[in-house]
CSV table of N, CA and C in Angstrom, one decimal:
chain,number,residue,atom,x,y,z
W,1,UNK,N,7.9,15.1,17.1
W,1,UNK,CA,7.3,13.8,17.3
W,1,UNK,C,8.4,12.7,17.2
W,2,UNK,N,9.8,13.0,16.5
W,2,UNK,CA,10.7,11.8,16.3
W,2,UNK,C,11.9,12.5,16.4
W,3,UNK,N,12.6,11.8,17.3
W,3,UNK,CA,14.0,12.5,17.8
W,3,UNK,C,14.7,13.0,16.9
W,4,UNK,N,15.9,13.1,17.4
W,4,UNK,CA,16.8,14.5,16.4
W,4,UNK,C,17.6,13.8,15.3
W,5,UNK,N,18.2,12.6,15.6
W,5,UNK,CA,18.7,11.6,15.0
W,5,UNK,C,18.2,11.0,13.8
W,6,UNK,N,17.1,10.3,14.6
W,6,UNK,CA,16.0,10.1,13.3
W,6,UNK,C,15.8,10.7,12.2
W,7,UNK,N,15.4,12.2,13.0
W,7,UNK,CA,14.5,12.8,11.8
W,7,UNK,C,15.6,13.0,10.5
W,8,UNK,N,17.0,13.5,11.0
W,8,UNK,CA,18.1,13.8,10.2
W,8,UNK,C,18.5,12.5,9.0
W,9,UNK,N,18.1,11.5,9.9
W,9,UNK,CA,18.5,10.4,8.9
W,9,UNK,C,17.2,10.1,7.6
W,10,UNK,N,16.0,10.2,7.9
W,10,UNK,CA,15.0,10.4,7.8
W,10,UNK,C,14.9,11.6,6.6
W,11,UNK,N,14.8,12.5,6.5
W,11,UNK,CA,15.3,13.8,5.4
W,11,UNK,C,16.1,13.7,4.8
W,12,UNK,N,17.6,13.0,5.0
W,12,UNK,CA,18.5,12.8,4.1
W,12,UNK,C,18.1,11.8,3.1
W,13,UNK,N,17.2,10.9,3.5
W,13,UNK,CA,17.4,9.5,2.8
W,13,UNK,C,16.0,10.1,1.9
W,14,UNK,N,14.9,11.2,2.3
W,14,UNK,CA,13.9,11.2,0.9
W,14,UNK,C,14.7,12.5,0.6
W,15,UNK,N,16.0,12.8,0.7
W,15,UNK,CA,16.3,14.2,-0.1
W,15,UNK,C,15.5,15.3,-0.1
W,16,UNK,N,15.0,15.4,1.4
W,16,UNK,CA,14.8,16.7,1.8
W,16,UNK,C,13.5,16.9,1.1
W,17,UNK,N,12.4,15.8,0.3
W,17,UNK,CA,11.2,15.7,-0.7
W,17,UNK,C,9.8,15.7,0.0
W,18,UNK,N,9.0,16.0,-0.2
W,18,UNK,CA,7.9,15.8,0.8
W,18,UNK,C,7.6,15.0,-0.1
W,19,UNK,N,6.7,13.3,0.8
W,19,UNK,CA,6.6,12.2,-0.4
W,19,UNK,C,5.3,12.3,-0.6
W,20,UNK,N,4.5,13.3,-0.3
W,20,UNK,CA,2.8,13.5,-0.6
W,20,UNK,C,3.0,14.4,-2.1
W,21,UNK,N,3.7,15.3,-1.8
W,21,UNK,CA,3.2,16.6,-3.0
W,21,UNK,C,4.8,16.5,-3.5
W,22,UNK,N,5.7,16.0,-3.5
W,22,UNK,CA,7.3,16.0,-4.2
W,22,UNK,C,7.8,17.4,-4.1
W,23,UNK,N,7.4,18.0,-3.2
W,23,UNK,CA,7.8,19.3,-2.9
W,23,UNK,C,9.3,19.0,-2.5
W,24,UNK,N,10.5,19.8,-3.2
W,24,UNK,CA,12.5,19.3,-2.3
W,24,UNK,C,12.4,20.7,-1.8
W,25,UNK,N,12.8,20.5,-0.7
W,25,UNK,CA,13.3,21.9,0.4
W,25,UNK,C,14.7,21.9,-0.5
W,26,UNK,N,15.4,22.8,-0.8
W,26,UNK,CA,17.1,23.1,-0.8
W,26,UNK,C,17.9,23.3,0.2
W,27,UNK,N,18.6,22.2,-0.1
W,27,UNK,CA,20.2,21.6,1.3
W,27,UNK,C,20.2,23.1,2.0
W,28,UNK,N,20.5,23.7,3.4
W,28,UNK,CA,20.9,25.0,3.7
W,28,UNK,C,19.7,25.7,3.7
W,29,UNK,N,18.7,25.4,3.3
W,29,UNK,CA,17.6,26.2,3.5
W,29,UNK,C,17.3,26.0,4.4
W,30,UNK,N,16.3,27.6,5.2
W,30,UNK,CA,16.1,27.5,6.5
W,30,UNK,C,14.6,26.5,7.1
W,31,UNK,N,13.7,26.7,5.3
W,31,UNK,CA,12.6,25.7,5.8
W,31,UNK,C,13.0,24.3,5.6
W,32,UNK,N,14.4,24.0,6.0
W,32,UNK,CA,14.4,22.5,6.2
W,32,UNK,C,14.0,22.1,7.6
W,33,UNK,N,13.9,22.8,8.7
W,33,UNK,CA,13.8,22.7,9.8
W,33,UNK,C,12.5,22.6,10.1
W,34,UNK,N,11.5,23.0,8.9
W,34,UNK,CA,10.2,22.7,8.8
W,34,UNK,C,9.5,21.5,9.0
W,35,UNK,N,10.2,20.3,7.5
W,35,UNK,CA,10.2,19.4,7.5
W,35,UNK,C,9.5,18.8,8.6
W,36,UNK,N,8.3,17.6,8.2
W,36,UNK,CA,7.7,16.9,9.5
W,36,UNK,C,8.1,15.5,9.0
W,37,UNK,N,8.5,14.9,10.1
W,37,UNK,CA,9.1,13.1,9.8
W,37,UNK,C,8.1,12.6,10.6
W,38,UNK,N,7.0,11.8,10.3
W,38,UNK,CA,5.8,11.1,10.4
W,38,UNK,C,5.6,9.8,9.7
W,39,UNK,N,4.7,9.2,10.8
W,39,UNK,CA,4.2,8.0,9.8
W,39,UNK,C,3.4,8.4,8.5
W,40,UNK,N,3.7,7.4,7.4
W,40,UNK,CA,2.7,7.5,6.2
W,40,UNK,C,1.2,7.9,6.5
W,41,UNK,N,1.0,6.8,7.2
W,41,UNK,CA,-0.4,7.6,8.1
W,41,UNK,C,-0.8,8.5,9.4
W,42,UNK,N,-1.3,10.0,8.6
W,42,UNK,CA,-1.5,10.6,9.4
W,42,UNK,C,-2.2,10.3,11.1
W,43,UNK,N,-3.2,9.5,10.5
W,43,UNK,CA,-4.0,8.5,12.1
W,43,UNK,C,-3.5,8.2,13.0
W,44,UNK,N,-2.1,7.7,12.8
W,44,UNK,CA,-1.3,7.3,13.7
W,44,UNK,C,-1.0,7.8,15.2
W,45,UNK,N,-1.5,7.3,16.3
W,45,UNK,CA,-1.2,7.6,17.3
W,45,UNK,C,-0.1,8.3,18.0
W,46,UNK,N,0.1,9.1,18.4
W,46,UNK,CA,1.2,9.7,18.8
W,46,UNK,C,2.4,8.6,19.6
W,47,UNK,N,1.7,7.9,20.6
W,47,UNK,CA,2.1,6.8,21.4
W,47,UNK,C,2.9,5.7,20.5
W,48,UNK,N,2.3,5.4,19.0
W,48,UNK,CA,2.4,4.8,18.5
W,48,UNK,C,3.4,5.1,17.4
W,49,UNK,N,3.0,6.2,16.6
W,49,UNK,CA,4.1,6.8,16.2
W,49,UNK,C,5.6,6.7,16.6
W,50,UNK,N,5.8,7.4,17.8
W,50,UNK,CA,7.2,7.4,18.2
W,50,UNK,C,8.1,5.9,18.2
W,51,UNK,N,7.2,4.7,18.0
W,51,UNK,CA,8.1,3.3,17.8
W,51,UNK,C,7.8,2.9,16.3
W,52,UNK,N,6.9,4.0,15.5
W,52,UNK,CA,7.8,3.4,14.1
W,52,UNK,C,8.9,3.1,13.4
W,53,UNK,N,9.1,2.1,12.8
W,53,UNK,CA,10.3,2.1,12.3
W,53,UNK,C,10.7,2.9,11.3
W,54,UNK,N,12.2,3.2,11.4
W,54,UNK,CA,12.6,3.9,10.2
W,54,UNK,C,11.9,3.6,8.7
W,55,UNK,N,12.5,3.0,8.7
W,55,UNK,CA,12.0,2.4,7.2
W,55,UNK,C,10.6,3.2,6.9
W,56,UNK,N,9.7,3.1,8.1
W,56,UNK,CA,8.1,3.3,7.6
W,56,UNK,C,7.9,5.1,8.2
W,57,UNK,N,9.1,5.4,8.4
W,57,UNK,CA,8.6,7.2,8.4
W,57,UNK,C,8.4,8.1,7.1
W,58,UNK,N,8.5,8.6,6.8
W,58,UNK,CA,8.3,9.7,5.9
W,58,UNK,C,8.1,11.2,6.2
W,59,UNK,N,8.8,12.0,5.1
W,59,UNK,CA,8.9,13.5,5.3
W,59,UNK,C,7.4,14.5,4.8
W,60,UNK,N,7.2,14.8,5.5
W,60,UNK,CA,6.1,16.1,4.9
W,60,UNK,C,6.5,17.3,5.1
W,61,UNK,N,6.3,17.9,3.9
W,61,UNK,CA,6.1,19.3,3.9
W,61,UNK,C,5.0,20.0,5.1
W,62,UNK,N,5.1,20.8,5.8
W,62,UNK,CA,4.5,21.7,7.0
W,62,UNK,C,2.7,21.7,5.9
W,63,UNK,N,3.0,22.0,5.1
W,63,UNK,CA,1.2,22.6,4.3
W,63,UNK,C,0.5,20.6,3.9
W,64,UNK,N,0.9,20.0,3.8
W,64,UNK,CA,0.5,18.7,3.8
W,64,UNK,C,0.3,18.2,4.9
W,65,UNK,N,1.2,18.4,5.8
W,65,UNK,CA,1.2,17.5,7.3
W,65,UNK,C,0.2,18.3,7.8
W,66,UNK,N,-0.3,19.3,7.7
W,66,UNK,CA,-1.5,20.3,8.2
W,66,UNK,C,-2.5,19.8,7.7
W,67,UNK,N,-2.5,19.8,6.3
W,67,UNK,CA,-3.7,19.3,5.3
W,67,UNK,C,-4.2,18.0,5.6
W,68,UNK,N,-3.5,16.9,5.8
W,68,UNK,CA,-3.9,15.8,6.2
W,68,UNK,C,-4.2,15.6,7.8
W,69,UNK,N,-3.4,16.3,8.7
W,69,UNK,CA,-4.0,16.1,10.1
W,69,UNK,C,-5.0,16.9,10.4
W,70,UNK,N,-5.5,17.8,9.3
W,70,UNK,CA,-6.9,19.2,9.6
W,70,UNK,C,-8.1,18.1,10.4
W,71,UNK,N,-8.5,17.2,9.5
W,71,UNK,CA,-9.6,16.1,9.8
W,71,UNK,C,-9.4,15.9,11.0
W,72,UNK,N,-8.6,15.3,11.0
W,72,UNK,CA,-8.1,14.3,12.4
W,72,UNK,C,-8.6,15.3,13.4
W,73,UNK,N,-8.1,16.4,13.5
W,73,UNK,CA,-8.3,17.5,14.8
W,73,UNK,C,-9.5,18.3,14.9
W,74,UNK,N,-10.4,18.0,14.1
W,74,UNK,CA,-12.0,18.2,13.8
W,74,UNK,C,-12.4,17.1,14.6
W,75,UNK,N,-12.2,16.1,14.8
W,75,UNK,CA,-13.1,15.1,15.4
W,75,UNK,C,-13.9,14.6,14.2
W,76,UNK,N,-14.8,13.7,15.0
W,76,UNK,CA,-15.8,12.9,13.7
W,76,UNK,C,-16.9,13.2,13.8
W,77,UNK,N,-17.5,13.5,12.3
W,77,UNK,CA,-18.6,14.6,12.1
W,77,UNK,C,-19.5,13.9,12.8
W,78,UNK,N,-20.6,15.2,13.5
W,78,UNK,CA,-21.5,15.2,14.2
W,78,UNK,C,-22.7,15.0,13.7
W,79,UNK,N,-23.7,13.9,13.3
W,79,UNK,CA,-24.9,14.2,12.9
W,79,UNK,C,-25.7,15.3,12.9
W,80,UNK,N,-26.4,16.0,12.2
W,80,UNK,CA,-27.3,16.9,12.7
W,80,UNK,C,-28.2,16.4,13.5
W,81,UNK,N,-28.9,17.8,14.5
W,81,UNK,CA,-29.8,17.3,15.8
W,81,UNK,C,-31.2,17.4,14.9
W,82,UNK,N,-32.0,17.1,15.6
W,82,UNK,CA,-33.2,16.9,15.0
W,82,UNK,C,-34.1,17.6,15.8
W,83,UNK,N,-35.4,18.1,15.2
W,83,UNK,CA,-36.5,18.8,16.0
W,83,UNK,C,-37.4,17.8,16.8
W,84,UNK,N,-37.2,16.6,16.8
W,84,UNK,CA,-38.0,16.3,17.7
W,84,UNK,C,-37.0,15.6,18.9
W,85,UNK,N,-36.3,15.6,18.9
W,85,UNK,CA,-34.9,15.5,20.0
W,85,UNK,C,-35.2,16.7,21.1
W,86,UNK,N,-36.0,17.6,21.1
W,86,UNK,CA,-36.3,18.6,21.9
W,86,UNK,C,-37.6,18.9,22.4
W,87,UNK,N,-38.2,18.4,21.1
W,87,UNK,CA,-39.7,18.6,21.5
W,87,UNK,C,-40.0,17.6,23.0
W,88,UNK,N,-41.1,18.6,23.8
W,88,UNK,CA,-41.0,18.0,25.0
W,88,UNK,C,-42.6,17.3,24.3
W,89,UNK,N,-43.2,16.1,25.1
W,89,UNK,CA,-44.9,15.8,25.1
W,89,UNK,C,-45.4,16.8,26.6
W,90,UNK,N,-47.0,17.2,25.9
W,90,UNK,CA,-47.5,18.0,26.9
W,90,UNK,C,-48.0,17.2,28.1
């Protein structure tokens, strides 16, 4: 979601920390490449995302950036249908 540049600068400056759960990847580790650099809020449009500013990105761990975008990719709950939504009159 955020260029290569970015993201690097981005990981260095939260120390590699996920800022939801303070999870630190270790410098040389291979799940640094995990790392997701995202807006604070998950909601955030993709369109929109990509012109946030530095300042307002942040690092997530892969199991949080999942956890918080689960919802999102569910859509918005569906009322239950009702039995008379079907019933036809004779």
């Amino acid at each position: 979601m955020i260029s290569g540049l970015l993201w690097v600068r981005v990981v260095k400056r939260e120390a590699r920390t996920c800022t939801n759960c303070s999870a630190q990847t270790p410098e040389g580790a291979a799940a640094v490449q995990d790392l997701v650099v995202a807006p604070a809020d998950p909601r955030t449009p993709t369109h929109e995302a990509v012109r946030t500013p530095e300042a307002e990105l942040r690092v997530w761990c892969p199991a949080c950036y999942t956890r918080a975008t689960r919802r999102l990719r569910r859509g918005p709950a569906v009322p239950p249908q009702t039995e008379a939504l079907f019933e036809m009159e004779p």
